Amino acid sequence: MEKVINYITGFFGGLMAIMMAIIPVTILWYVLTGGDVWGMDVITNLTALINNFGTSGFTGLIVLVLVAGLFIKK
């Protein structure tokens, strides 16, 4: 059972690492070209996400702390 949990944890850890590498590249692509990435407007989506954190009060603060925790390497 421990092997399965380690396998799943490793898989999701690797997937998260790939996503954390893709996000800055998409932002840079949008800034340099002004074009959408995979049909998404990255800057608008990030702006909307941050605005949602700001308007949802204490719940937004809790979620922001949890999301920021994903970016911190242990």
PDB file of N, CA, C and O in Angstrom:
ATOM      1  N   MET A   1       0.825  -1.190   0.000  1.00  0.00           N
ATOM      2  CA  MET A   1       0.000   0.000   0.000  1.00  0.00           C
ATOM      3  C   MET A   1       0.873   1.259   0.000  1.00  0.00           C
ATOM      4  O   MET A   1       0.524   2.255  -0.616  1.00  0.00           O
ATOM      5  N   GLU A   2       1.993   1.179   0.723  1.00  0.00           N
ATOM      6  CA  GLU A   2       2.897   2.328   0.787  1.00  0.00           C
ATOM      7  C   GLU A   2       3.497   2.634  -0.582  1.00  0.00           C
ATOM      8  O   GLU A   2       3.684   3.794  -0.940  1.00  0.00           O
ATOM      9  N   LYS A   3       3.770   1.575  -1.370  1.00  0.00           N
ATOM     10  CA  LYS A   3       4.303   1.784  -2.720  1.00  0.00           C
ATOM     11  C   LYS A   3       3.304   2.522  -3.602  1.00  0.00           C
ATOM     12  O   LYS A   3       3.676   3.398  -4.380  1.00  0.00           O
ATOM     13  N   VAL A   4       2.039   2.188  -3.472  1.00  0.00           N
ATOM     14  CA  VAL A   4       0.993   2.835  -4.274  1.00  0.00           C
ATOM     15  C   VAL A   4       0.884   4.307  -3.897  1.00  0.00           C
ATOM     16  O   VAL A   4       0.806   5.180  -4.772  1.00  0.00           O
ATOM     17  N   ILE A   5       0.894   4.591  -2.618  1.00  0.00           N
ATOM     18  CA  ILE A   5       0.799   5.984  -2.166  1.00  0.00           C
ATOM     19  C   ILE A   5       2.014   6.778  -2.623  1.00  0.00           C
ATOM     20  O   ILE A   5       1.886   7.912  -3.088  1.00  0.00           O
ATOM     21  N   ASN A   6       3.195   6.180  -2.522  1.00  0.00           N
ATOM     22  CA  ASN A   6       4.403   6.861  -2.999  1.00  0.00           C
ATOM     23  C   ASN A   6       4.358   7.085  -4.508  1.00  0.00           C
ATOM     24  O   ASN A   6       4.793   8.123  -5.002  1.00  0.00           O
ATOM     25  N   TYR A   7       3.831   6.120  -5.252  1.00  0.00           N
ATOM     26  CA  TYR A   7       3.714   6.250  -6.705  1.00  0.00           C
ATOM     27  C   TYR A   7       2.762   7.386  -7.071  1.00  0.00           C
ATOM     28  O   TYR A   7       3.066   8.221  -7.919  1.00  0.00           O
ATOM     29  N   ILE A   8       1.613   7.423  -6.419  1.00  0.00           N
ATOM     30  CA  ILE A   8       0.616   8.462  -6.705  1.00  0.00           C
ATOM     31  C   ILE A   8       1.150   9.833  -6.294  1.00  0.00           C
ATOM     32  O   ILE A   8       1.005  10.810  -7.033  1.00  0.00           O
ATOM     33  N   THR A   9       1.792   9.907  -5.141  1.00  0.00           N
ATOM     34  CA  THR A   9       2.368  11.168  -4.684  1.00  0.00           C
ATOM     35  C   THR A   9       3.453  11.651  -5.639  1.00  0.00           C
ATOM     36  O   THR A   9       3.521  12.837  -5.972  1.00  0.00           O
ATOM     37  N   GLY A  10       4.285  10.739  -6.102  1.00  0.00           N
ATOM     38  CA  GLY A  10       5.330  11.088  -7.061  1.00  0.00           C
ATOM     39  C   GLY A  10       4.753  11.554  -8.385  1.00  0.00           C
ATOM     40  O   GLY A  10       5.255  12.510  -8.996  1.00  0.00           O
ATOM     41  N   PHE A  11       3.689  10.898  -8.825  1.00  0.00           N
ATOM     42  CA  PHE A  11       3.041  11.281 -10.085  1.00  0.00           C
ATOM     43  C   PHE A  11       2.485  12.693  -9.999  1.00  0.00           C
ATOM     44  O   PHE A  11       2.744  13.525 -10.868  1.00  0.00           O
ATOM     45  N   PHE A  12       1.733  12.964  -8.948  1.00  0.00           N
ATOM     46  CA  PHE A  12       1.141  14.295  -8.818  1.00  0.00           C
ATOM     47  C   PHE A  12       2.194  15.365  -8.541  1.00  0.00           C
ATOM     48  O   PHE A  12       2.044  16.511  -8.945  1.00  0.00           O
ATOM     49  N   GLY A  13       3.268  14.997  -7.854  1.00  0.00           N
ATOM     50  CA  GLY A  13       4.367  15.929  -7.641  1.00  0.00           C
ATOM     51  C   GLY A  13       5.040  16.301  -8.956  1.00  0.00           C
ATOM     52  O   GLY A  13       5.355  17.466  -9.208  1.00  0.00           O
ATOM     53  N   GLY A  14       5.244  15.305  -9.812  1.00  0.00           N
ATOM     54  CA  GLY A  14       5.820  15.566 -11.129  1.00  0.00           C
ATOM     55  C   GLY A  14       4.894  16.378 -12.007  1.00  0.00           C
ATOM     56  O   GLY A  14       5.324  17.279 -12.727  1.00  0.00           O
ATOM     57  N   LEU A  15       3.605  16.082 -11.947  1.00  0.00           N
ATOM     58  CA  LEU A  15       2.615  16.835 -12.718  1.00  0.00           C
ATOM     59  C   LEU A  15       2.575  18.290 -12.270  1.00  0.00           C
ATOM     60  O   LEU A  15       2.524  19.207 -13.097  1.00  0.00           O
ATOM     61  N   MET A  16       2.653  18.518 -10.974  1.00  0.00           N
ATOM     62  CA  MET A  16       2.668  19.877 -10.442  1.00  0.00           C
ATOM     63  C   MET A  16       3.932  20.616 -10.872  1.00  0.00           C
ATOM     64  O   MET A  16       3.876  21.805 -11.188  1.00  0.00           O
ATOM     65  N   ALA A  17       5.056  19.915 -10.904  1.00  0.00           N
ATOM     66  CA  ALA A  17       6.306  20.538 -11.336  1.00  0.00           C
ATOM     67  C   ALA A  17       6.223  20.956 -12.805  1.00  0.00           C
ATOM     68  O   ALA A  17       6.709  22.038 -13.177  1.00  0.00           O
ATOM     69  N   ILE A  18       5.602  20.145 -13.624  1.00  0.00           N
ATOM     70  CA  ILE A  18       5.423  20.500 -15.038  1.00  0.00           C
ATOM     71  C   ILE A  18       4.530  21.725 -15.170  1.00  0.00           C
ATOM     72  O   ILE A  18       4.831  22.647 -15.929  1.00  0.00           O
ATOM     73  N   MET A  19       3.441  21.759 -14.424  1.00  0.00           N
ATOM     74  CA  MET A  19       2.538  22.906 -14.491  1.00  0.00           C
ATOM     75  C   MET A  19       3.205  24.184 -13.996  1.00  0.00           C
ATOM     76  O   MET A  19       3.000  25.252 -14.569  1.00  0.00           O
ATOM     77  N   MET A  20       4.024  24.080 -12.969  1.00  0.00           N
ATOM     78  CA  MET A  20       4.727  25.254 -12.455  1.00  0.00           C
ATOM     79  C   MET A  20       5.774  25.748 -13.447  1.00  0.00           C
ATOM     80  O   MET A  20       6.150  26.918 -13.417  1.00  0.00           O
ATOM     81  N   ALA A  21       6.235  24.877 -14.321  1.00  0.00           N
ATOM     82  CA  ALA A  21       7.174  25.296 -15.364  1.00  0.00           C
ATOM     83  C   ALA A  21       6.437  25.907 -16.547  1.00  0.00           C
ATOM     84  O   ALA A  21       6.959  26.801 -17.222  1.00  0.00           O
ATOM     85  N   ILE A  22       5.228  25.458 -16.808  1.00  0.00           N
ATOM     86  CA  ILE A  22       4.453  25.944 -17.961  1.00  0.00           C
ATOM     87  C   ILE A  22       3.870  27.329 -17.700  1.00  0.00           C
ATOM     88  O   ILE A  22       3.824  28.167 -18.607  1.00  0.00           O
ATOM     89  N   ILE A  23       3.450  27.618 -16.487  1.00  0.00           N
ATOM     90  CA  ILE A  23       2.803  28.898 -16.184  1.00  0.00           C
ATOM     91  C   ILE A  23       3.690  30.096 -16.525  1.00  0.00           C
ATOM     92  O   ILE A  23       3.245  31.007 -17.224  1.00  0.00           O
ATOM     93  N   PRO A  24       4.960  30.145 -16.080  1.00  0.00           N
ATOM     94  CA  PRO A  24       5.785  31.304 -16.454  1.00  0.00           C
ATOM     95  C   PRO A  24       6.029  31.413 -17.955  1.00  0.00           C
ATOM     96  O   PRO A  24       6.084  32.516 -18.503  1.00  0.00           O
ATOM     97  N   VAL A  25       6.133  30.269 -18.623  1.00  0.00           N
ATOM     98  CA  VAL A  25       6.346  30.292 -20.073  1.00  0.00           C
ATOM     99  C   VAL A  25       5.123  30.869 -20.779  1.00  0.00           C
ATOM    100  O   VAL A  25       5.253  31.671 -21.709  1.00  0.00           O
ATOM    101  N   THR A  26       3.931  30.510 -20.339  1.00  0.00           N
ATOM    102  CA  THR A  26       2.728  31.045 -20.972  1.00  0.00           C
ATOM    103  C   THR A  26       2.586  32.546 -20.718  1.00  0.00           C
ATOM    104  O   THR A  26       2.150  33.280 -21.600  1.00  0.00           O
ATOM    105  N   ILE A  27       2.953  32.985 -19.519  1.00  0.00           N
ATOM    106  CA  ILE A  27       2.897  34.422 -19.225  1.00  0.00           C
ATOM    107  C   ILE A  27       3.890  35.170 -20.106  1.00  0.00           C
ATOM    108  O   ILE A  27       3.561  36.208 -20.695  1.00  0.00           O
ATOM    109  N   LEU A  28       5.100  34.649 -20.216  1.00  0.00           N
ATOM    110  CA  LEU A  28       6.110  35.276 -21.060  1.00  0.00           C
ATOM    111  C   LEU A  28       5.671  35.296 -22.520  1.00  0.00           C
ATOM    112  O   LEU A  28       5.837  36.301 -23.214  1.00  0.00           O
ATOM    113  N   TRP A  29       5.080  34.201 -22.998  1.00  0.00           N
ATOM    114  CA  TRP A  29       4.591  34.142 -24.373  1.00  0.00           C
ATOM    115  C   TRP A  29       3.534  35.227 -24.612  1.00  0.00           C
ATOM    116  O   TRP A  29       3.544  35.907 -25.626  1.00  0.00           O
ATOM    117  N   TYR A  30       2.612  35.365 -23.662  1.00  0.00           N
ATOM    118  CA  TYR A  30       1.550  36.354 -23.820  1.00  0.00           C
ATOM    119  C   TYR A  30       2.116  37.769 -23.814  1.00  0.00           C
ATOM    120  O   TYR A  30       1.685  38.618 -24.597  1.00  0.00           O
ATOM    121  N   VAL A  31       3.089  38.034 -22.947  1.00  0.00           N
ATOM    122  CA  VAL A  31       3.678  39.375 -22.865  1.00  0.00           C
ATOM    123  C   VAL A  31       4.452  39.694 -24.143  1.00  0.00           C
ATOM    124  O   VAL A  31       4.371  40.808 -24.669  1.00  0.00           O
ATOM    125  N   LEU A  32       5.197  38.732 -24.652  1.00  0.00           N
ATOM    126  CA  LEU A  32       6.023  38.988 -25.833  1.00  0.00           C
ATOM    127  C   LEU A  32       5.221  39.052 -27.129  1.00  0.00           C
ATOM    128  O   LEU A  32       5.509  39.870 -27.998  1.00  0.00           O
ATOM    129  N   THR A  33       4.220  38.193 -27.275  1.00  0.00           N
ATOM    130  CA  THR A  33       3.490  38.124 -28.542  1.00  0.00           C
ATOM    131  C   THR A  33       2.111  38.758 -28.478  1.00  0.00           C
ATOM    132  O   THR A  33       1.572  39.128 -29.509  1.00  0.00           O
ATOM    133  N   GLY A  34       1.516  38.816 -27.296  1.00  0.00           N
ATOM    134  CA  GLY A  34       0.159  39.328 -27.168  1.00  0.00           C
ATOM    135  C   GLY A  34      -0.888  38.322 -27.601  1.00  0.00           C
ATOM    136  O   GLY A  34      -2.075  38.613 -27.602  1.00  0.00           O
ATOM    137  N   GLY A  35      -0.452  37.122 -27.951  1.00  0.00           N
ATOM    138  CA  GLY A  35      -1.380  36.090 -28.408  1.00  0.00           C
ATOM    139  C   GLY A  35      -1.793  35.149 -27.297  1.00  0.00           C
ATOM    140  O   GLY A  35      -1.090  34.974 -26.302  1.00  0.00           O
ATOM    141  N   ASP A  36      -2.940  34.562 -27.480  1.00  0.00           N
ATOM    142  CA  ASP A  36      -3.443  33.595 -26.510  1.00  0.00           C
ATOM    143  C   ASP A  36      -2.602  32.329 -26.551  1.00  0.00           C
ATOM    144  O   ASP A  36      -1.988  31.991 -27.555  1.00  0.00           O
ATOM    145  N   VAL A  37      -2.594  31.614 -25.438  1.00  0.00           N
ATOM    146  CA  VAL A  37      -1.903  30.346 -25.350  1.00  0.00           C
ATOM    147  C   VAL A  37      -2.954  29.264 -25.168  1.00  0.00           C
ATOM    148  O   VAL A  37      -3.704  29.284 -24.202  1.00  0.00           O
ATOM    149  N   TRP A  38      -3.029  28.343 -26.115  1.00  0.00           N
ATOM    150  CA  TRP A  38      -4.021  27.267 -26.121  1.00  0.00           C
ATOM    151  C   TRP A  38      -5.445  27.805 -25.972  1.00  0.00           C
ATOM    152  O   TRP A  38      -6.291  27.217 -25.300  1.00  0.00           O
ATOM    153  N   GLY A  39      -5.702  28.964 -26.576  1.00  0.00           N
ATOM    154  CA  GLY A  39      -7.033  29.548 -26.545  1.00  0.00           C
ATOM    155  C   GLY A  39      -7.392  30.225 -25.232  1.00  0.00           C
ATOM    156  O   GLY A  39      -8.555  30.545 -25.002  1.00  0.00           O
ATOM    157  N   MET A  40      -6.412  30.430 -24.352  1.00  0.00           N
ATOM    158  CA  MET A  40      -6.675  31.063 -23.060  1.00  0.00           C
ATOM    159  C   MET A  40      -5.929  32.386 -22.976  1.00  0.00           C
ATOM    160  O   MET A  40      -4.785  32.488 -23.408  1.00  0.00           O
ATOM    161  N   ASP A  41      -6.564  33.366 -22.403  1.00  0.00           N
ATOM    162  CA  ASP A  41      -5.923  34.643 -22.125  1.00  0.00           C
ATOM    163  C   ASP A  41      -5.358  34.554 -20.710  1.00  0.00           C
ATOM    164  O   ASP A  41      -6.069  34.719 -19.726  1.00  0.00           O
ATOM    165  N   VAL A  42      -4.081  34.242 -20.603  1.00  0.00           N
ATOM    166  CA  VAL A  42      -3.454  33.925 -19.328  1.00  0.00           C
ATOM    167  C   VAL A  42      -3.502  35.097 -18.360  1.00  0.00           C
ATOM    168  O   VAL A  42      -3.859  34.931 -17.185  1.00  0.00           O
ATOM    169  N   ILE A  43      -3.177  36.280 -18.818  1.00  0.00           N
ATOM    170  CA  ILE A  43      -3.130  37.454 -17.942  1.00  0.00           C
ATOM    171  C   ILE A  43      -4.516  37.771 -17.396  1.00  0.00           C
ATOM    172  O   ILE A  43      -4.671  38.063 -16.200  1.00  0.00           O
ATOM    173  N   THR A  44      -5.538  37.705 -18.233  1.00  0.00           N
ATOM    174  CA  THR A  44      -6.899  37.971 -17.779  1.00  0.00           C
ATOM    175  C   THR A  44      -7.339  36.947 -16.743  1.00  0.00           C
ATOM    176  O   THR A  44      -7.964  37.300 -15.740  1.00  0.00           O
ATOM    177  N   ASN A  45      -6.994  35.688 -16.964  1.00  0.00           N
ATOM    178  CA  ASN A  45      -7.363  34.650 -15.996  1.00  0.00           C
ATOM    179  C   ASN A  45      -6.656  34.851 -14.664  1.00  0.00           C
ATOM    180  O   ASN A  45      -7.270  34.681 -13.606  1.00  0.00           O
ATOM    181  N   LEU A  46      -5.376  35.200 -14.691  1.00  0.00           N
ATOM    182  CA  LEU A  46      -4.656  35.446 -13.437  1.00  0.00           C
ATOM    183  C   LEU A  46      -5.197  36.674 -12.710  1.00  0.00           C
ATOM    184  O   LEU A  46      -5.333  36.674 -11.483  1.00  0.00           O
ATOM    185  N   THR A  47      -5.534  37.710 -13.466  1.00  0.00           N
ATOM    186  CA  THR A  47      -6.114  38.912 -12.868  1.00  0.00           C
ATOM    187  C   THR A  47      -7.454  38.595 -12.211  1.00  0.00           C
ATOM    188  O   THR A  47      -7.729  39.041 -11.092  1.00  0.00           O
ATOM    189  N   ALA A  48      -8.285  37.815 -12.878  1.00  0.00           N
ATOM    190  CA  ALA A  48      -9.581  37.430 -12.315  1.00  0.00           C
ATOM    191  C   ALA A  48      -9.400  36.588 -11.054  1.00  0.00           C
ATOM    192  O   ALA A  48     -10.135  36.761 -10.071  1.00  0.00           O
ATOM    193  N   LEU A  49      -8.409  35.706 -11.056  1.00  0.00           N
ATOM    194  CA  LEU A  49      -8.147  34.874  -9.884  1.00  0.00           C
ATOM    195  C   LEU A  49      -7.744  35.729  -8.691  1.00  0.00           C
ATOM    196  O   LEU A  49      -8.265  35.559  -7.579  1.00  0.00           O
ATOM    197  N   ILE A  50      -6.859  36.673  -8.908  1.00  0.00           N
ATOM    198  CA  ILE A  50      -6.410  37.545  -7.819  1.00  0.00           C
ATOM    199  C   ILE A  50      -7.546  38.436  -7.335  1.00  0.00           C
ATOM    200  O   ILE A  50      -7.709  38.671  -6.132  1.00  0.00           O
ATOM    201  N   ASN A  51      -8.380  38.934  -8.251  1.00  0.00           N
ATOM    202  CA  ASN A  51      -9.542  39.740  -7.846  1.00  0.00           C
ATOM    203  C   ASN A  51     -10.511  38.920  -7.003  1.00  0.00           C
ATOM    204  O   ASN A  51     -11.088  39.433  -6.037  1.00  0.00           O
ATOM    205  N   ASN A  52     -10.689  37.639  -7.363  1.00  0.00           N
ATOM    206  CA  ASN A  52     -11.572  36.779  -6.567  1.00  0.00           C
ATOM    207  C   ASN A  52     -11.030  36.565  -5.167  1.00  0.00           C
ATOM    208  O   ASN A  52     -11.786  36.500  -4.207  1.00  0.00           O
ATOM    209  N   PHE A  53      -9.710  36.435  -5.039  1.00  0.00           N
ATOM    210  CA  PHE A  53      -9.120  36.313  -3.710  1.00  0.00           C
ATOM    211  C   PHE A  53      -9.398  37.567  -2.892  1.00  0.00           C
ATOM    212  O   PHE A  53      -9.700  37.499  -1.704  1.00  0.00           O
ATOM    213  N   GLY A  54      -9.292  38.728  -3.524  1.00  0.00           N
ATOM    214  CA  GLY A  54      -9.470  39.998  -2.825  1.00  0.00           C
ATOM    215  C   GLY A  54     -10.896  40.272  -2.412  1.00  0.00           C
ATOM    216  O   GLY A  54     -11.147  40.880  -1.375  1.00  0.00           O
ATOM    217  N   THR A  55     -11.861  39.835  -3.205  1.00  0.00           N
ATOM    218  CA  THR A  55     -13.260  40.150  -2.909  1.00  0.00           C
ATOM    219  C   THR A  55     -13.945  39.128  -2.019  1.00  0.00           C
ATOM    220  O   THR A  55     -15.048  39.373  -1.554  1.00  0.00           O
ATOM    221  N   SER A  56     -13.296  37.999  -1.755  1.00  0.00           N
ATOM    222  CA  SER A  56     -13.982  36.975  -0.969  1.00  0.00           C
ATOM    223  C   SER A  56     -13.601  37.001   0.508  1.00  0.00           C
ATOM    224  O   SER A  56     -13.956  36.090   1.240  1.00  0.00           O
ATOM    225  N   GLY A  57     -12.908  38.030   0.943  1.00  0.00           N
ATOM    226  CA  GLY A  57     -12.642  38.227   2.368  1.00  0.00           C
ATOM    227  C   GLY A  57     -11.742  37.173   2.979  1.00  0.00           C
ATOM    228  O   GLY A  57     -10.728  36.780   2.418  1.00  0.00           O
ATOM    229  N   PHE A  58     -12.140  36.699   4.158  1.00  0.00           N
ATOM    230  CA  PHE A  58     -11.321  35.759   4.916  1.00  0.00           C
ATOM    231  C   PHE A  58     -11.157  34.435   4.181  1.00  0.00           C
ATOM    232  O   PHE A  58     -10.081  33.838   4.204  1.00  0.00           O
ATOM    233  N   THR A  59     -12.201  33.982   3.523  1.00  0.00           N
ATOM    234  CA  THR A  59     -12.122  32.739   2.753  1.00  0.00           C
ATOM    235  C   THR A  59     -11.089  32.869   1.645  1.00  0.00           C
ATOM    236  O   THR A  59     -10.313  31.945   1.401  1.00  0.00           O
ATOM    237  N   GLY A  60     -11.063  34.009   0.988  1.00  0.00           N
ATOM    238  CA  GLY A  60     -10.070  34.253  -0.051  1.00  0.00           C
ATOM    239  C   GLY A  60      -8.658  34.231   0.499  1.00  0.00           C
ATOM    240  O   GLY A  60      -7.737  33.730  -0.146  1.00  0.00           O
ATOM    241  N   LEU A  61      -8.486  34.760   1.703  1.00  0.00           N
ATOM    242  CA  LEU A  61      -7.174  34.747   2.345  1.00  0.00           C
ATOM    243  C   LEU A  61      -6.722  33.319   2.642  1.00  0.00           C
ATOM    244  O   LEU A  61      -5.574  32.958   2.390  1.00  0.00           O
ATOM    245  N   ILE A  62      -7.630  32.510   3.144  1.00  0.00           N
ATOM    246  CA  ILE A  62      -7.311  31.108   3.443  1.00  0.00           C
ATOM    247  C   ILE A  62      -6.923  30.368   2.157  1.00  0.00           C
ATOM    248  O   ILE A  62      -5.922  29.649   2.116  1.00  0.00           O
ATOM    249  N   VAL A  63      -7.701  30.548   1.101  1.00  0.00           N
ATOM    250  CA  VAL A  63      -7.413  29.882  -0.165  1.00  0.00           C
ATOM    251  C   VAL A  63      -6.092  30.388  -0.744  1.00  0.00           C
ATOM    252  O   VAL A  63      -5.301  29.604  -1.273  1.00  0.00           O
ATOM    253  N   LEU A  64      -5.826  31.672  -0.628  1.00  0.00           N
ATOM    254  CA  LEU A  64      -4.563  32.231  -1.110  1.00  0.00           C
ATOM    255  C   LEU A  64      -3.371  31.611  -0.382  1.00  0.00           C
ATOM    256  O   LEU A  64      -2.372  31.266  -1.003  1.00  0.00           O
ATOM    257  N   VAL A  65      -3.492  31.425   0.918  1.00  0.00           N
ATOM    258  CA  VAL A  65      -2.417  30.792   1.692  1.00  0.00           C
ATOM    259  C   VAL A  65      -2.224  29.342   1.238  1.00  0.00           C
ATOM    260  O   VAL A  65      -1.092  28.867   1.088  1.00  0.00           O
ATOM    261  N   LEU A  66      -3.323  28.638   0.994  1.00  0.00           N
ATOM    262  CA  LEU A  66      -3.221  27.253   0.527  1.00  0.00           C
ATOM    263  C   LEU A  66      -2.579  27.165  -0.857  1.00  0.00           C
ATOM    264  O   LEU A  66      -1.730  26.308  -1.105  1.00  0.00           O
ATOM    265  N   VAL A  67      -2.967  28.058  -1.750  1.00  0.00           N
ATOM    266  CA  VAL A  67      -2.384  28.062  -3.099  1.00  0.00           C
ATOM    267  C   VAL A  67      -0.911  28.444  -3.031  1.00  0.00           C
ATOM    268  O   VAL A  67      -0.072  27.847  -3.719  1.00  0.00           O
ATOM    269  N   ALA A  68      -0.572  29.415  -2.203  1.00  0.00           N
ATOM    270  CA  ALA A  68       0.828  29.809  -2.053  1.00  0.00           C
ATOM    271  C   ALA A  68       1.654  28.656  -1.494  1.00  0.00           C
ATOM    272  O   ALA A  68       2.830  28.510  -1.833  1.00  0.00           O
ATOM    273  N   GLY A  69       1.047  27.831  -0.668  1.00  0.00           N
ATOM    274  CA  GLY A  69       1.731  26.660  -0.129  1.00  0.00           C
ATOM    275  C   GLY A  69       2.133  25.669  -1.203  1.00  0.00           C
ATOM    276  O   GLY A  69       3.097  24.918  -1.053  1.00  0.00           O
ATOM    277  N   LEU A  70       1.415  25.654  -2.309  1.00  0.00           N
ATOM    278  CA  LEU A  70       1.771  24.764  -3.408  1.00  0.00           C
ATOM    279  C   LEU A  70       3.060  25.202  -4.100  1.00  0.00           C
ATOM    280  O   LEU A  70       3.744  24.379  -4.695  1.00  0.00           O
ATOM    281  N   PHE A  71       3.372  26.492  -4.024  1.00  0.00           N
ATOM    282  CA  PHE A  71       4.541  27.017  -4.700  1.00  0.00           C
ATOM    283  C   PHE A  71       5.817  26.892  -3.881  1.00  0.00           C
ATOM    284  O   PHE A  71       6.902  27.076  -4.398  1.00  0.00           O
ATOM    285  N   ILE A  72       5.689  26.598  -2.602  1.00  0.00           N
ATOM    286  CA  ILE A  72       6.858  26.528  -1.714  1.00  0.00           C
ATOM    287  C   ILE A  72       7.419  25.114  -1.754  1.00  0.00           C
ATOM    288  O   ILE A  72       6.716  24.143  -1.512  1.00  0.00           O
ATOM    289  N   LYS A  73       8.705  25.009  -2.064  1.00  0.00           N
ATOM    290  CA  LYS A  73       9.365  23.704  -2.082  1.00  0.00           C
ATOM    291  C   LYS A  73       9.708  23.284  -0.662  1.00  0.00           C
ATOM    292  O   LYS A  73      10.146  24.077   0.146  1.00  0.00           O
ATOM    293  N   LYS A  74       9.537  22.017  -0.392  1.00  0.00           N
ATOM    294  CA  LYS A  74       9.813  21.497   0.952  1.00  0.00           C
ATOM    295  C   LYS A  74      11.116  20.733   0.935  1.00  0.00           C
ATOM    296  O   LYS A  74      11.522  20.138   0.053  1.00  0.00           O
TER     297      LYS A  74
END
